[in-house]
CSV table of C-alpha atoms in Angstrom, one decimal:
chain,number,residue,atom,x,y,z
A,1,MET,CA,-5.8,-3.9,20.0
A,2,LYS,CA,-6.2,-1.6,23.0
A,3,LYS,CA,-5.0,1.9,22.8
A,4,ASP,CA,-2.4,1.4,25.5
A,5,GLU,CA,-1.1,-1.6,23.5
A,6,VAL,CA,-0.4,0.4,20.4
A,7,PRO,CA,3.4,0.0,20.1
A,8,GLN,CA,5.5,3.2,20.4
A,9,ASP,CA,8.9,1.8,19.5
A,10,PRO,CA,11.7,3.9,18.1
A,11,SER,CA,11.7,3.5,14.3
A,12,GLN,CA,14.5,4.0,11.9
A,13,ILE,CA,12.3,3.7,8.9
A,14,HIS,CA,9.6,6.4,9.7
A,15,ALA,CA,12.2,9.1,10.3
A,16,GLY,CA,10.1,10.6,13.2
A,17,ILE,CA,6.8,10.4,11.4
A,18,ARG,CA,4.0,8.9,13.4
A,19,LYS,CA,1.5,6.7,11.5
A,20,LEU,CA,-2.1,6.2,12.4
A,21,LEU,CA,-3.5,2.9,13.7
A,22,TYR,CA,-7.0,2.0,14.9
A,23,ALA,CA,-7.4,0.7,18.4
A,24,VAL,CA,-10.1,0.6,21.2
A,25,ASP,CA,-10.1,2.5,24.5
A,26,GLU,CA,-11.1,1.0,27.8
A,27,LYS,CA,-14.8,1.3,26.9
A,28,GLY,CA,-14.2,-0.5,23.6
A,29,GLU,CA,-14.7,2.6,21.5
A,30,TYR,CA,-12.6,2.7,18.3
A,31,GLY,CA,-10.4,5.7,17.4
A,32,GLY,CA,-7.2,6.6,15.7
A,33,VAL,CA,-3.9,6.4,17.7
A,34,GLN,CA,-0.6,7.7,16.4
A,35,SER,CA,2.3,5.3,16.6
A,36,THR,CA,6.0,6.0,16.3
A,37,GLY,CA,6.5,2.5,15.1
A,38,TRP,CA,6.5,-1.2,15.9
A,39,GLU,CA,9.7,-3.1,16.4
A,40,VAL,CA,8.3,-6.0,14.4
A,41,GLU,CA,7.6,-3.8,11.4
A,42,ASN,CA,10.9,-2.0,11.8
A,43,TYR,CA,12.8,-5.2,11.7
A,44,VAL,CA,11.1,-6.7,8.6
A,45,THR,CA,11.4,-3.5,6.6
A,46,LEU,CA,15.0,-3.0,7.4
A,47,ALA,CA,15.6,-6.7,6.5
A,48,ALA,CA,14.0,-6.0,3.1
A,49,VAL,CA,16.1,-2.8,2.6
A,50,ASP,CA,19.2,-4.7,3.6
A,51,GLU,CA,18.5,-7.4,1.1
A,52,LEU,CA,18.2,-4.8,-1.7
A,53,LYS,CA,21.5,-3.2,-0.5
A,54,ARG,CA,23.1,-6.6,-0.5
A,55,GLN,CA,22.0,-7.1,-4.1
A,56,ALA,CA,23.4,-3.7,-5.1
A,57,GLU,CA,26.7,-4.3,-3.4
A,58,ALA,CA,27.0,-7.7,-5.1
A,59,ALA,CA,26.2,-6.1,-8.4
A,60,LEU,CA,28.8,-3.4,-7.8
A,61,VAL,CA,31.5,-6.1,-7.2
A,62,ARG,CA,30.4,-8.0,-10.3
A,63,ALA,CA,30.3,-4.8,-12.4
A,64,LYS,CA,33.8,-3.7,-11.2
A,65,ALA,CA,35.1,-7.2,-12.1
A,66,GLY,CA,33.6,-6.8,-15.6
A,67,LYS,CA,31.1,-9.6,-15.0
A,68,ALA,CA,28.0,-7.4,-15.1
A,69,SER,CA,27.1,-4.2,-16.8
A,70,THR,CA,26.8,-0.9,-14.9
A,71,LEU,CA,23.1,-1.1,-15.6
A,72,GLU,CA,22.7,-4.0,-13.2
A,73,TYR,CA,24.3,-2.1,-10.3
A,74,HIS,CA,22.2,1.0,-10.9
A,75,MET,CA,19.0,-1.1,-11.2
A,76,TYR,CA,19.5,-2.5,-7.7
A,77,ALA,CA,20.8,0.7,-6.3
A,78,ARG,CA,17.5,2.3,-7.4
A,79,ARG,CA,15.5,-0.5,-5.6
A,80,MET,CA,14.4,-2.0,-8.9
A,81,ASP,CA,14.6,-5.5,-10.3
A,82,LEU,CA,14.3,-6.8,-13.8
A,83,ALA,CA,10.5,-6.8,-13.8
A,84,THR,CA,10.3,-3.2,-12.5
A,85,LEU,CA,13.0,-2.0,-14.9
A,86,SER,CA,11.2,-3.6,-17.8
A,87,ALA,CA,7.8,-2.2,-16.8
A,88,THR,CA,9.0,1.3,-16.3
A,89,THR,CA,11.1,1.5,-19.5
A,90,GLY,CA,8.7,-0.5,-21.7
A,91,ILE,CA,11.6,-2.7,-22.8
A,92,TRP,CA,11.0,-6.4,-23.0
A,93,LYS,CA,12.4,-8.4,-20.1
A,94,TRP,CA,14.6,-10.6,-22.3
A,95,ARG,CA,16.1,-7.4,-23.8
A,96,VAL,CA,16.7,-5.9,-20.3
A,97,ALA,CA,18.3,-9.2,-19.3
A,98,ARG,CA,20.6,-9.0,-22.3
A,99,HIS,CA,21.5,-5.4,-21.4
A,100,LEU,CA,22.7,-6.5,-18.0
A,101,LYS,CA,25.6,-8.3,-19.7
A,102,PRO,CA,28.9,-6.3,-19.5
A,103,ASP,CA,29.8,-6.7,-23.2
A,104,VAL,CA,26.3,-5.7,-24.5
A,105,PHE,CA,25.5,-2.6,-22.5
A,106,PRO,CA,28.3,-0.2,-23.6
A,107,LYS,CA,27.4,-0.8,-27.2
A,108,LEU,CA,23.8,0.2,-26.9
A,109,SER,CA,22.5,3.4,-28.6
A,110,ALA,CA,22.6,6.6,-26.6
A,111,ASP,CA,18.8,6.6,-27.0
A,112,LEU,CA,18.5,3.3,-25.0
A,113,HIS,CA,21.0,4.6,-22.4
A,114,GLU,CA,18.8,7.7,-22.1
A,115,ARG,CA,15.7,5.6,-21.5
A,116,TYR,CA,17.3,3.7,-18.7
A,117,ALA,CA,18.8,6.8,-17.1
A,118,PHE,CA,15.5,8.6,-17.3
A,119,VAL,CA,13.4,6.0,-15.3
A,120,MET,CA,16.2,5.9,-12.7
A,121,GLY,CA,16.4,9.6,-12.4
A,122,ILE,CA,20.2,9.8,-13.1
A,123,THR,CA,22.3,11.1,-15.9
A,124,ILE,CA,23.7,9.0,-18.7
A,125,GLU,CA,27.2,9.6,-17.4
A,126,GLU,CA,26.2,8.3,-14.0
A,127,LEU,CA,24.5,5.3,-15.6
A,128,ARG,CA,27.7,4.4,-17.6
A,129,GLY,CA,29.9,4.7,-14.6
A,130,LEU,CA,30.2,3.2,-11.1
A,131,PRO,CA,30.6,4.8,-7.7
A,132,ASP,CA,33.8,4.1,-5.8
A,133,ASN,CA,31.8,2.7,-2.9
A,134,VAL,CA,28.2,2.0,-2.1
B,1,MET,CA,-21.9,22.2,-3.2
B,2,PHE,CA,-18.3,23.0,-3.1
B,3,ASP,CA,-17.0,26.3,-1.7
B,4,ALA,CA,-13.8,27.5,-3.1
B,5,ALA,CA,-13.2,29.7,0.0
B,6,ALA,CA,-13.5,26.8,2.5
B,7,PRO,CA,-10.0,25.7,3.6
B,8,PHE,CA,-9.2,22.0,3.0
B,9,GLN,CA,-9.2,20.0,6.2
B,10,HIS,CA,-6.2,17.6,6.5
B,11,ARG,CA,-7.2,14.5,8.6
B,12,GLN,CA,-4.5,11.9,9.1
B,13,SER,CA,-5.6,8.4,8.0
B,14,ALA,CA,-4.3,4.9,8.3
B,15,HIS,CA,-4.6,4.2,4.5
B,16,CYS,CA,-4.0,6.6,1.6
B,17,GLU,CA,-6.9,5.8,-0.6
B,18,SER,CA,-9.6,5.7,2.1
B,19,GLY,CA,-8.1,8.8,3.6
B,20,VAL,CA,-8.2,10.8,0.3
B,21,VAL,CA,-11.7,9.6,-0.5
B,22,SER,CA,-13.1,10.5,3.0
B,23,ASN,CA,-11.3,13.8,3.1
B,24,LEU,CA,-12.5,14.8,-0.3
B,25,LEU,CA,-16.1,13.8,0.3
B,26,THR,CA,-16.1,15.6,3.6
B,27,HIS,CA,-14.7,18.8,2.0
B,28,HIS,CA,-17.4,18.6,-0.7
B,29,GLY,CA,-20.2,18.5,1.9
B,30,LEU,CA,-20.6,14.8,2.7
B,31,PRO,CA,-18.9,14.2,6.1
B,32,MET,CA,-17.4,10.8,6.2
B,33,SER,CA,-14.9,8.9,8.4
B,34,GLU,CA,-12.1,6.9,6.9
B,35,ALA,CA,-13.5,3.7,8.3
B,36,MET,CA,-16.9,4.4,6.7
B,37,ALA,CA,-15.4,5.0,3.3
B,38,PHE,CA,-13.4,1.8,3.6
B,39,GLY,CA,-16.3,-0.2,4.8
B,40,ILE,CA,-19.0,0.9,2.3
B,41,SER,CA,-16.6,0.4,-0.6
B,42,ALA,CA,-16.4,-3.3,0.5
B,43,SER,CA,-12.7,-3.1,0.0
B,44,LEU,CA,-11.6,-5.6,2.7
B,45,THR,CA,-10.3,-8.9,1.4
B,46,PHE,CA,-7.7,-11.5,1.7
B,47,ALA,CA,-5.9,-12.8,-1.4
B,48,TYR,CA,-2.7,-14.7,-1.9
B,49,MET,CA,-1.6,-14.1,-5.5
B,50,PRO,CA,1.4,-16.2,-6.5
B,51,MET,CA,0.9,-15.1,-10.1
B,52,ILE,CA,1.6,-11.4,-9.4
B,53,LYS,CA,5.1,-10.8,-8.0
B,54,MET,CA,6.4,-7.8,-6.2
B,55,ALA,CA,10.2,-7.8,-6.0
B,56,GLY,CA,10.2,-11.5,-6.6
B,57,MET,CA,7.6,-12.2,-3.9
B,58,PRO,CA,4.0,-13.2,-4.3
B,59,VAL,CA,1.5,-10.4,-3.6
B,60,ILE,CA,-0.5,-10.9,-0.5
B,61,ALA,CA,-3.5,-8.5,-0.4
B,62,TYR,CA,-5.5,-7.5,2.6
B,63,ARG,CA,-7.6,-5.1,0.6
B,64,MET,CA,-9.1,-5.0,-3.0
B,65,PHE,CA,-7.0,-3.7,-5.8
B,66,PRO,CA,-6.0,0.0,-5.8
B,67,GLY,CA,-8.9,2.2,-7.0
B,68,SER,CA,-11.6,0.0,-5.5
B,69,ILE,CA,-12.4,2.5,-2.7
B,70,ILE,CA,-12.8,5.3,-5.2
B,71,ARG,CA,-15.0,3.1,-7.4
B,72,GLY,CA,-16.8,1.3,-4.5
B,73,VAL,CA,-17.9,4.6,-2.9
B,74,GLU,CA,-19.2,5.9,-6.2
B,75,LYS,CA,-21.2,2.7,-6.8
B,76,ARG,CA,-22.8,2.4,-3.4
B,77,LEU,CA,-23.4,6.1,-2.5
B,78,GLY,CA,-24.6,6.9,-6.0
B,79,MET,CA,-22.2,9.8,-6.3
B,80,LYS,CA,-19.9,10.7,-9.2
B,81,TRP,CA,-16.2,11.4,-9.6
B,82,ALA,CA,-14.7,13.4,-12.4
B,83,ARG,CA,-11.7,11.2,-13.2
B,84,ARG,CA,-9.0,12.1,-15.8
B,85,ARG,CA,-5.9,10.4,-17.0
B,86,PHE,CA,-3.4,11.9,-19.4
B,87,SER,CA,-1.0,10.6,-22.1
B,88,ASP,CA,1.0,13.8,-22.0
B,89,PRO,CA,2.6,14.9,-18.6
B,90,ARG,CA,2.4,18.5,-19.7
B,91,ALA,CA,-1.3,18.3,-20.2
B,92,GLY,CA,-1.6,16.6,-16.8
B,93,ALA,CA,0.3,19.4,-15.1
B,94,ALA,CA,-1.7,22.1,-16.9
B,95,ALA,CA,-5.0,20.4,-15.8
B,96,LEU,CA,-3.8,20.3,-12.2
B,97,ASP,CA,-2.9,24.0,-12.3
B,98,GLU,CA,-6.4,24.8,-13.6
B,99,GLU,CA,-8.1,23.0,-10.7
B,100,VAL,CA,-5.7,24.7,-8.2
B,101,ARG,CA,-6.5,28.1,-9.7
B,102,ALA,CA,-10.2,27.2,-9.3
B,103,GLY,CA,-9.5,26.5,-5.6
B,104,ARG,CA,-10.6,22.8,-6.0
B,105,PRO,CA,-8.7,20.2,-4.0
B,106,VAL,CA,-8.1,17.1,-6.1
B,107,GLY,CA,-7.0,13.6,-5.5
B,108,LEU,CA,-3.9,12.4,-7.4
B,109,GLN,CA,-2.5,8.9,-7.9
B,110,THR,CA,1.3,8.9,-7.6
B,111,CYS,CA,4.4,6.8,-7.3
B,112,ILE,CA,5.9,6.8,-3.8
B,113,TYR,CA,9.5,6.5,-5.0
B,114,TRP,CA,9.4,10.0,-6.6
B,115,LEU,CA,7.7,11.9,-3.8
B,116,PRO,CA,10.6,13.8,-2.2
B,117,TYR,CA,8.9,14.3,1.2
B,118,PHE,CA,8.9,10.5,1.9
B,119,PRO,CA,11.6,9.2,4.3
B,120,GLU,CA,14.3,7.4,2.3
B,121,GLU,CA,13.6,3.9,3.8
B,122,MET,CA,10.0,4.1,2.9
B,123,ARG,CA,10.5,4.9,-0.8
B,124,PHE,CA,9.6,1.9,-3.0
B,125,HIS,CA,8.4,1.7,-6.6
B,126,PHE,CA,4.7,1.6,-5.8
B,127,ASN,CA,2.4,3.4,-8.3
B,128,SER,CA,-0.8,3.7,-6.4
B,129,HIS,CA,-0.2,6.1,-3.6
B,130,ASN,CA,-3.1,8.6,-3.3
B,131,ILE,CA,-2.6,12.2,-2.1
B,132,VAL,CA,-4.6,15.5,-2.3
B,133,VAL,CA,-3.3,18.7,-3.8
B,134,TYR,CA,-5.2,21.6,-2.2
B,135,GLY,CA,-3.2,24.7,-3.3
B,136,ARG,CA,0.0,26.2,-4.6
B,137,ASP,CA,2.6,28.5,-3.1
B,138,GLY,CA,5.1,29.7,-5.7
B,139,GLU,CA,6.9,26.6,-7.2
B,140,ASP,CA,5.5,24.3,-4.5
B,141,TYR,CA,2.2,22.4,-4.5
B,142,LEU,CA,0.5,22.1,-1.1
B,143,ILE,CA,0.0,18.5,-0.4
B,144,SER,CA,-2.3,16.7,2.0
B,145,ASP,CA,-0.9,13.2,2.2
B,146,PRO,CA,-3.3,11.4,4.4
B,147,VAL,CA,-0.8,9.0,5.9
B,148,PHE,CA,1.3,11.9,7.3
B,149,GLU,CA,0.5,13.9,10.4
B,150,GLU,CA,0.7,17.3,8.8
B,151,THR,CA,0.3,18.7,5.4
B,152,THR,CA,3.5,19.0,3.3
B,153,ARG,CA,4.8,20.4,0.0
B,154,CYS,CA,6.2,19.1,-3.3
B,155,ASP,CA,7.8,21.0,-6.2
B,156,GLY,CA,6.2,20.8,-9.6
B,157,PRO,CA,8.7,18.7,-11.5
B,158,ALA,CA,8.8,16.1,-8.7
B,159,LEU,CA,5.1,15.9,-8.6
B,160,THR,CA,4.7,15.5,-12.3
B,161,ARG,CA,7.4,12.8,-12.2
B,162,ALA,CA,5.5,10.9,-9.4
B,163,ARG,CA,2.2,11.2,-11.3
B,164,PHE,CA,3.6,9.9,-14.6
B,165,ALA,CA,6.0,7.2,-13.4
B,166,LYS,CA,5.5,4.2,-15.8
B,167,GLY,CA,5.2,0.5,-15.0
B,168,ASP,CA,2.7,-1.7,-13.3
B,169,MET,CA,-0.5,0.1,-12.3
B,170,ALA,CA,0.9,3.3,-13.9
B,171,ALA,CA,-1.1,6.3,-12.7
B,172,LYS,CA,-1.0,8.2,-16.0
B,173,GLY,CA,-1.6,11.4,-14.1
B,174,HIS,CA,-4.9,10.1,-12.6
B,175,MET,CA,-6.7,13.1,-11.1
B,176,TYR,CA,-10.1,13.0,-9.5
B,177,TYR,CA,-12.7,14.9,-7.5
B,178,PRO,CA,-16.3,14.5,-6.6
B,179,THR,CA,-18.9,16.1,-8.9
B,180,GLU,CA,-22.3,14.8,-7.9
B,181,LEU,CA,-23.1,14.0,-4.3
B,182,PRO,CA,-26.4,12.6,-3.1
B,183,SER,CA,-28.6,14.9,-1.0
B,184,SER,CA,-29.2,12.1,1.4
B,185,VAL,CA,-27.7,8.7,2.0
B,186,ASP,CA,-29.7,5.6,3.0
B,187,TYR,CA,-27.0,4.2,5.2
B,188,GLU,CA,-29.1,1.2,6.2
B,189,ARG,CA,-29.2,0.0,2.6
B,190,VAL,CA,-25.6,1.1,1.7
B,191,ILE,CA,-23.9,-0.5,4.7
B,192,LYS,CA,-25.8,-3.8,4.5
B,193,SER,CA,-25.2,-4.2,0.8
B,194,ALA,CA,-21.5,-3.5,1.3
B,195,ILE,CA,-21.2,-6.1,4.1
B,196,ARG,CA,-23.2,-8.7,2.1
B,197,TRP,CA,-20.8,-8.2,-0.8
B,198,ASN,CA,-17.8,-8.6,1.6
B,199,TYR,CA,-19.4,-11.7,3.1
B,200,LYS,CA,-19.4,-13.3,-0.3
B,201,THR,CA,-15.8,-12.3,-1.2
B,202,MET,CA,-14.5,-13.6,2.2
B,203,ASN,CA,-16.5,-16.9,2.1
B,204,GLY,CA,-16.0,-17.7,-1.6
B,205,PRO,CA,-14.9,-21.0,-3.0
B,206,VAL,CA,-11.6,-19.8,-4.5
B,207,PRO,CA,-8.7,-21.6,-2.6
B,208,ILE,CA,-6.4,-18.5,-2.6
B,209,ALA,CA,-9.0,-15.9,-1.7
B,210,GLY,CA,-10.9,-15.0,1.5
B,211,ILE,CA,-10.8,-17.3,4.5
B,212,ARG,CA,-9.6,-20.2,2.4
B,213,GLY,CA,-6.7,-18.0,1.2
B,214,ILE,CA,-5.6,-17.4,4.8
B,215,ARG,CA,-5.4,-21.2,5.3
B,216,PHE,CA,-3.6,-21.5,2.0
B,217,LEU,CA,-1.0,-19.0,3.1
B,218,GLY,CA,-0.3,-21.2,6.2
B,219,ARG,CA,0.2,-24.3,4.1
B,220,ASN,CA,2.4,-22.4,1.8
B,221,ILE,CA,4.8,-21.4,4.6
B,222,VAL,CA,5.3,-25.1,5.3
B,223,LYS,CA,5.9,-25.6,1.6
B,224,VAL,CA,8.5,-22.9,1.4
B,225,SER,CA,10.3,-24.4,4.4
B,226,GLN,CA,10.6,-27.7,2.4
B,227,GLY,CA,11.7,-26.0,-0.8
B,228,ALA,CA,15.1,-25.1,-2.3
B,229,GLU,CA,17.3,-22.7,-0.3
B,230,ALA,CA,14.8,-22.8,2.5
B,231,GLU,CA,17.3,-21.4,5.0
B,232,LYS,CA,17.7,-18.2,3.0
B,233,MET,CA,14.2,-18.0,1.5
B,234,LEU,CA,12.0,-18.7,4.6
B,235,PRO,CA,13.1,-15.6,6.6
B,236,LEU,CA,12.7,-13.4,3.5
B,237,TYR,CA,9.3,-14.9,2.8
B,238,LEU,CA,8.0,-14.5,6.4
B,239,GLY,CA,9.4,-11.0,6.5
B,240,HIS,CA,7.5,-10.2,3.2
B,241,ILE,CA,4.2,-11.5,4.7
B,242,VAL,CA,4.6,-9.4,7.8
B,243,ARG,CA,5.5,-6.3,5.8
B,244,MET,CA,2.5,-6.7,3.6
B,245,GLN,CA,0.3,-7.0,6.7
B,246,GLU,CA,1.8,-4.3,8.9
B,247,GLU,CA,3.5,-1.7,6.6
B,248,ILE,CA,2.3,1.8,6.6
B,249,GLY,CA,-1.3,2.2,5.3
B,250,THR,CA,-3.1,-0.8,6.8
B,251,GLY,CA,-4.1,0.7,10.1
B,252,GLY,CA,-2.7,-2.4,11.8
B,253,ALA,CA,-3.3,-6.1,11.2
B,254,GLY,CA,-3.9,-5.8,7.4
B,255,PHE,CA,-6.9,-3.5,7.6
B,256,ARG,CA,-8.7,-5.7,10.2
B,257,PHE,CA,-8.8,-2.9,12.8
B,258,LEU,CA,-9.9,-0.4,10.3
B,259,TYR,CA,-12.8,-2.7,9.3
B,260,ALA,CA,-13.7,-3.4,12.9
B,261,SER,CA,-13.9,0.4,13.4
B,262,PHE,CA,-16.3,0.6,10.5
B,263,LEU,CA,-18.5,-2.2,11.9
B,264,GLN,CA,-18.6,-0.3,15.2
B,265,GLU,CA,-19.5,3.0,13.6
B,266,ALA,CA,-22.1,1.2,11.4
B,267,GLY,CA,-23.6,-0.6,14.4
B,268,LYS,CA,-24.1,2.6,16.3
B,269,LEU,CA,-25.5,4.4,13.3
B,270,LEU,CA,-28.1,1.7,12.6
B,271,ASN,CA,-28.6,0.7,16.3
B,272,ASN,CA,-27.6,-2.8,15.3
B,273,ASP,CA,-26.1,-5.1,18.0
B,274,ARG,CA,-25.0,-7.7,15.6
B,275,LEU,CA,-22.7,-5.3,13.9
B,276,LEU,CA,-21.3,-4.2,17.3
B,277,GLU,CA,-20.7,-7.8,18.3
B,278,ALA,CA,-19.0,-8.5,14.9
B,279,SER,CA,-16.8,-5.5,15.5
B,280,LYS,CA,-15.5,-7.1,18.7
B,281,ALA,CA,-15.0,-10.4,17.0
B,282,PHE,CA,-13.0,-8.8,14.2
B,283,THR,CA,-10.8,-7.0,16.7
B,284,ASP,CA,-10.0,-10.4,18.1
B,285,ALA,CA,-9.1,-11.6,14.6
B,286,GLY,CA,-6.9,-8.5,14.2
B,287,ASP,CA,-5.1,-9.2,17.5
B,288,GLU,CA,-4.4,-12.8,16.3
B,289,TRP,CA,-2.9,-11.4,13.1
B,290,ARG,CA,-0.6,-9.2,15.2
B,291,ARG,CA,0.5,-12.1,17.3
B,292,PHE,CA,1.2,-14.1,14.1
B,293,ALA,CA,3.4,-11.2,12.9
B,294,LEU,CA,5.2,-11.1,16.2
B,295,ASN,CA,5.9,-14.8,16.3
B,296,ALA,CA,7.0,-15.0,12.7
B,297,THR,CA,9.4,-12.1,13.2
B,298,LYS,CA,10.8,-13.7,16.4
B,299,MET,CA,11.6,-16.8,14.4
B,300,CYS,CA,13.2,-14.8,11.6
B,301,ARG,CA,15.5,-13.1,14.1
B,302,GLY,CA,16.4,-16.3,15.8
B,303,ARG,CA,14.8,-15.3,19.0
B,304,ALA,CA,12.5,-18.3,18.8
B,305,LYS,CA,12.9,-21.6,17.2
B,306,MET,CA,11.7,-21.7,13.6
B,307,ASP,CA,8.5,-23.7,13.7
B,308,VAL,CA,6.5,-23.5,10.5
B,309,LYS,CA,3.9,-25.9,11.8
B,310,ALA,CA,3.1,-23.5,14.6
B,311,LEU,CA,2.8,-20.6,12.2
B,312,ASP,CA,0.5,-22.7,10.0
B,313,ALA,CA,-1.6,-23.5,13.0
B,314,GLN,CA,-1.7,-19.9,14.0
B,315,LEU,CA,-2.9,-18.8,10.6
B,316,ASN,CA,-5.6,-21.4,10.8
B,317,HIS,CA,-6.6,-19.9,14.1
B,318,VAL,CA,-6.8,-16.5,12.4
B,319,ALA,CA,-9.0,-18.0,9.7
B,320,ASP,CA,-11.3,-19.5,12.4
B,321,ARG,CA,-11.6,-16.1,14.1
B,322,GLU,CA,-12.6,-14.5,10.8
B,323,GLN,CA,-15.0,-17.3,10.0
B,324,GLU,CA,-16.7,-16.8,13.3
B,325,MET,CA,-17.0,-13.1,12.7
B,326,TRP,CA,-18.6,-13.5,9.2
B,327,ALA,CA,-21.0,-16.1,10.6
B,328,LEU,CA,-22.4,-13.4,12.9
B,329,LEU,CA,-23.1,-11.3,9.8
B,330,ARG,CA,-24.6,-14.1,7.7
B,331,GLY,CA,-27.9,-13.1,6.0
B,332,LEU,CA,-27.7,-9.5,7.3
């Protein structure tokens, strides 16, 4: 990549931060070039974030309809999935999967609720409730 | 060898780990560029790992596992790191304060999600982000995060949280700084041994690693397009590949430009034309990776017709470029 080919596209993900890329000048010498962003990278990152948001919204709808526990919504809202939640809490996956059920989660001990709330960085009250909108 | 009075120099880098390593070595009296730290640790690779999933997607690695630059530099330079991990976050925070009081900048392994100075859209649960703490001002720690343009700050509780986030590749408060540095470095030996090692990893027999791995990825795109829910899965899958390749921290084209920069620096240092030629060839390979990302994304957005055979062919072309480059370095 030549230095004048380094993309300088507006980026919604970098929030004004320029990242460093390596490129060659007209003499072929390598050096760092700051880039505001690349449309390609911007698009795929936003697509990934949208997919996570879509999962969170779907989980919110399910939780409000009583078809999923509030835990499932908060998991997706915190950009986690079952594997991440299991790894960060140290609770086995099959147990986490069980806790995603709406009739199981409310009956868990306060201790377990606290473990989930802690790794998500929210309070127990927040974990047990749902927001009005995403 | 280390001077508590010397101010820490923040140099922006493409990648967090090579940035922290080169900045710490430079501060402790062994000036080193990011590209050199990346190159001599032989951290370039390609690996398609269907058995390790990240958010439901297979991990595609363009570099060796986190920690390999720290360890690789130690092994090849014959230097030593003091490295500590902690089971108790309080002990980890106290140990950091001790180093800060002594005026010693230290490297820390952290989880991006809990670093408050990261922009919202970039915060993912990733446990191997490296930063330097070089001081303290009241409740705030002074942070040199090498992927950022300027130094920044982070309050104590958030920093401890980021250091002790649990899960895959948990940092456990990992803190490190150089202790023994060699008085002189035989760059001829160090560079050649690192490149020979990299030659082996890129030209190995494993079907999902090295140049074969790049071809494997191409075949797999075709396979995903024939699988269940292809219409929904294929754009997500292609987007995932492009993200792994181009997201922050790779310096562009999945570390290919960073490595080409290393080859050029090494070629000049050792007066070796083969290395300079290889640097150019690898820049071409990097350009091909970028064109692949552009094409795949166009197809995801519906701005070009989805053509998995074309993407497969393009990745084979990338693999050919890389193969030609390594052929230049054979038997170095």
